[in-house]
Amino acid sequence: MTNPLRALGDAGQAVWLDYLHPKIFEDGDLKRLIADDGVTGLTSNPAIFEKAVSEGDVYDARLSALLRKGDHEIIDLFEALAIVDIQHAADAFRPVYDSLGGRDGFVSLEVSPYLAMDADATVSEARRLWRAVDRPNLMIKVPGTTPCVPAIRTLIGEGVNVNVTLLFGVDAYLAVAEAHIAGLEDLRKAGGDISQVHGVASFFVSRIDGLIDKEIDRRLAAGATEAGLKDLRGKVAIANAKLAYQRYLEMIATPRWKALADAGAAPQRLLWASTGTKDPAYSDVLYVESLIGTDTVDTAPLATIDAFRDHGQARVTITQGVDEARRVLAETERLGLDLNGVTTTLVQDGVKTFAEAFDKLLGAVAGKRTKMLGAALNGQSISLPADLDKTVKDDLERAAREGWTRRLWNRDPTLWTGGDAARWLGWLDAAAAGAVDVEALAALSAEVESGGFTHALLLGMGGSSLGPEVLAETFGARPGFPRLLALDSTDPAQIARVEALTDPAKTLYIVASKSGSTLEPDILHRYFFQQAERALGPGNAGSRFIAITDPGSKLEILARRDRFRHIFLGDPAIGGRYSVLSNFGMVPAAVIGLDAAEIFRTVESMLRACGASAPASANPGFVLGATIGAAARAGRDKLTLVASDAISGIGAWLEQLIAESTGKQGLGVIPLAGEPLGPPDVYGADRLFAYLRLADDPASATDAAVDALEAAGHPVVRITLADPAHLFQEFLRWEIATAVAGAVIGIDPFDQPDVEASKIKTRALTDAYEASGKLETPPPLVAGDGLILYTDAVNAAALGAAATAPTIEAWLAAHFARVAAGDYVGLLAYIDRNDAHTASLQAMRLTLRDRLKVATVLGFGPRFLHSTGQAYKGGPNSGVFLEITATQGPDLHIPGRGLNFEVVVTAQAQGDFDVLAERGRRVLRVELGEDVAGGLERLAKAVDRATT
């Protein structure tokens, strides 16, 4: 008996397989389809590839081999797999192509569905894929969307075979047919051989009936009685296709086309896609049997091919019943079934469906990559309550639908609030060493190693100091390299303590300031430059200084004038808190002997995992960011950061990144580092916990505490690092997560308006002091036991009405009585950040947490002004603050200024307090006096009594 599939060829119709899987090569199925059934081509799409990648391990060996040669972007890994399969398929069909003189034997590969509305990007990708596959019987699939019609003309005009996909309406088909003809004319005019260029127009069929039939059934169920309504079921799609074919016949009969045909051009054949039957009431070969004719192609899945082979009837039908087809479409219009609206919807849905399939495909590749990389990529797992889990998934689906990963890497400011956000995305390039000179950093390491330095003292604030501080605390002093100290305080006692640890003759000073005019680095530079001059002699101090600053800054000018040892320039497109992978972090890293090249090799794994082609749901930075953002919107805005001891230094860096980026417009996340874990019952429903754990840490009390929190229903993020060196991956993951959280929350994560407010207040106070020689001191509120309380008029009125006695304890009790569920308590200490003071304040912090059952933060001024201070002033008004000051000493003069450090830190504390009060924050200040340790002890007792 004649094979019905082969009989289709006799009727003028080619059969293409709509399926691609490595097993069809291995099992010989493709060869049999070609030899026995006369199949003459093959199409692929993202859904087909996704199924192949997701099913089992057929690609694992090839993927593993690719990764052994070097890591790649997710999309590059997919394309490397896909191109090989497409080449194999093209080679399998090459004999068909040759035997038919190049008129068939084609294999199709689709451009990214993400580009369906971008003609220029579609052309660029189509050219690249055409070159990469390098087979004459390749067709590049291009969506037939209105924006991409010009791409079809361009590609045909360049000699690229094009399969135009996602066609549903006759008008859309005519537009792409015109583009094909115009492209051939362009190629002919340019002297090209138009006989070697081929195309098909993929006209989708059954999906039209899917929507039309659904509307018919809805109306019938609602009691519709229009004559002929039920008779249209299963007929509209075929009628639509038959009339499209009639327009094809009209086109090839025109003198315009005949001129091209005489020059050797082959027609752009109509290809019937989506010919599998979805409705079980219809024949499983309905859409094949009804559309058979000359110069057509049917692309079908294996099930439809098998069905037609078994019982299909091959006879010309495409030109039969044309008048009936016109009647069906007229009835469709009369009954208001809106075929045009249906085809428009189907194009939109098709673009969305293919993009979703592409997301799943890339997600499957990403998942396999992650598994194969193993410990080379830091792990991440997230456990969430059901309601929050659903919200996060919804946000990730939205991110996928709106292309957030690609928009981030394309620097699209509309991902946030528009404005100038795109100006601040240089940190994306920095992750790939784009903001540093790796060779210069290596040379610096070698120079420092041989320089005999015992210490490196970094003078900076915020992002300029906290990143280097993490490195110093994590990696310590390496053999042959100096010990790195980061000084980000104007407290004279702290400055004197750090100064006593260092010998200017053996110290390398690093002055880090993006603007070059930030107060703290400027005055610290002045002070230590004078100390170096005294030790080394006039004109020699510069040999001990390195500047890290943005081009053209005041600091760069001073550094050149004073002949600094080195000047490393920053990238103006990178904000301070995102700068750790730029010179602001990498120069200090080189100074302590860390290998920059190795650092960026380590970061590369996370860079690829978080890249533009990693779908949101499989992108660790986006998943984390969506979790943080969704948690904040759900009231879980206290991000509690926990880390293994060896990497605990990252907590302060994360605090400044997250708080300064998200805390504004009354919204944001309040990060908490250094708050020891307690039992679940001390926490409210406002927490999200993030645990960064070194994989080789032994089982610890922290593990048990985190497990208990998860068991109690708290949301927990677990991140696992194989080695402390993998901390650099976390810098990138959390930068991306913070940017994404900002998008979810709906704020700009790259500005810091309230940081500037404190600076302005401080500047006004210091300017006034330099003019008058004194600072105005506010009147005390109440004093006792060596402590003095201060506040503003509004807070004084509220507390005075609630305090039961004119005592320190009563006013503190009234202050902390204002703390409600969902609030947090902030201890803001303008004192020396030494171990003893830190321990005292930590104990006080735990007392407050456990008594009040709220989150607590601890910040030392002025360093927190450049980090978490933004969230305290601009974020949610849920903070209850106790500012802690002391009589400062010793008196250290600042060269070139009419100031000393005691005046500066006092002015900073007052400026901070004033802005908090202006923002309507609940704030109280306590002065400890000259005996800071004793004052802290007395304050702790007062807090204890006030909260009992």
Coordinates of N, CA and C in Angstrom, one line a residue, residues 511-523 525-526 548-550 552-556 558 756 759 763 866 897:
V511 N 43.5 56.4 51.0 CA 42.5 57.3 51.1 C 41.4 57.0 50.0
A512 N 40.2 56.6 50.5 CA 39.2 56.2 49.5 C 38.0 57.1 49.6
S513 N 37.7 57.8 48.5 CA 36.5 58.7 48.5 C 36.1 58.9 47.1
K514 N 34.9 58.5 46.7 CA 34.5 58.7 45.3 C 34.5 60.1 44.9
S515 N 33.8 60.9 45.7 CA 33.7 62.3 45.4 C 35.0 63.1 45.6
G516 N 35.8 62.6 46.6 CA 37.0 63.2 46.9 C 36.8 64.4 47.9
S517 N 35.5 64.7 48.2 CA 35.2 65.8 49.1 C 34.4 65.4 50.3
T518 N 34.2 64.1 50.5 CA 33.5 63.7 51.7 C 34.2 64.1 53.0
L519 N 33.5 64.6 53.9 CA 34.1 65.2 55.1 C 35.1 64.2 55.8
E520 N 34.7 63.0 56.1 CA 35.5 62.1 57.0 C 36.8 61.7 56.3
P521 N 36.8 61.2 55.1 CA 38.0 60.8 54.5 C 39.0 62.1 54.3
D522 N 38.4 63.2 54.1 CA 39.2 64.4 53.9 C 39.9 64.8 55.2
I523 N 39.2 64.8 56.3 CA 39.9 65.2 57.5 C 40.8 64.1 58.1
H525 N 42.5 62.1 56.1 CA 43.6 62.3 55.2 C 44.5 63.4 55.7
R526 N 44.0 64.5 56.1 CA 44.7 65.6 56.6 C 45.5 65.2 57.8
I548 N 42.2 56.4 46.1 CA 41.1 55.8 45.2 C 40.0 56.8 45.2
T549 N 39.7 57.3 44.0 CA 38.7 58.3 43.8 C 38.3 58.4 42.4
D550 N 37.2 59.1 42.2 CA 36.7 59.2 40.8 C 37.5 60.3 40.0
G552 N 38.9 63.4 38.3 CA 38.7 64.8 38.4 C 38.3 65.3 39.8
S553 N 38.3 64.5 40.7 CA 37.9 64.8 42.1 C 38.9 65.7 42.8
K554 N 38.5 66.3 43.8 CA 39.4 67.1 44.7 C 40.5 66.3 45.2
L555 N 40.2 65.0 45.6 CA 41.2 64.1 46.1 C 42.3 63.8 45.0
E556 N 41.8 63.6 43.8 CA 42.8 63.3 42.7 C 43.8 64.5 42.6
L558 N 44.6 66.7 44.8 CA 45.5 66.8 46.0 C 46.6 65.7 45.9
E756 N 22.3 62.7 52.5 CA 22.7 64.0 52.2 C 22.2 65.0 53.2
K759 N 24.5 65.2 56.1 CA 25.7 65.9 55.8 C 25.5 67.4 55.8
R763 N 27.5 69.9 58.2 CA 28.3 71.0 57.6 C 27.9 72.4 58.2
H866 N 26.5 56.8 56.7 CA 26.8 56.6 55.3 C 26.3 55.2 54.8
R897 N 42.1 73.1 59.1 CA 40.7 73.4 59.5 C 40.7 74.0 60.9

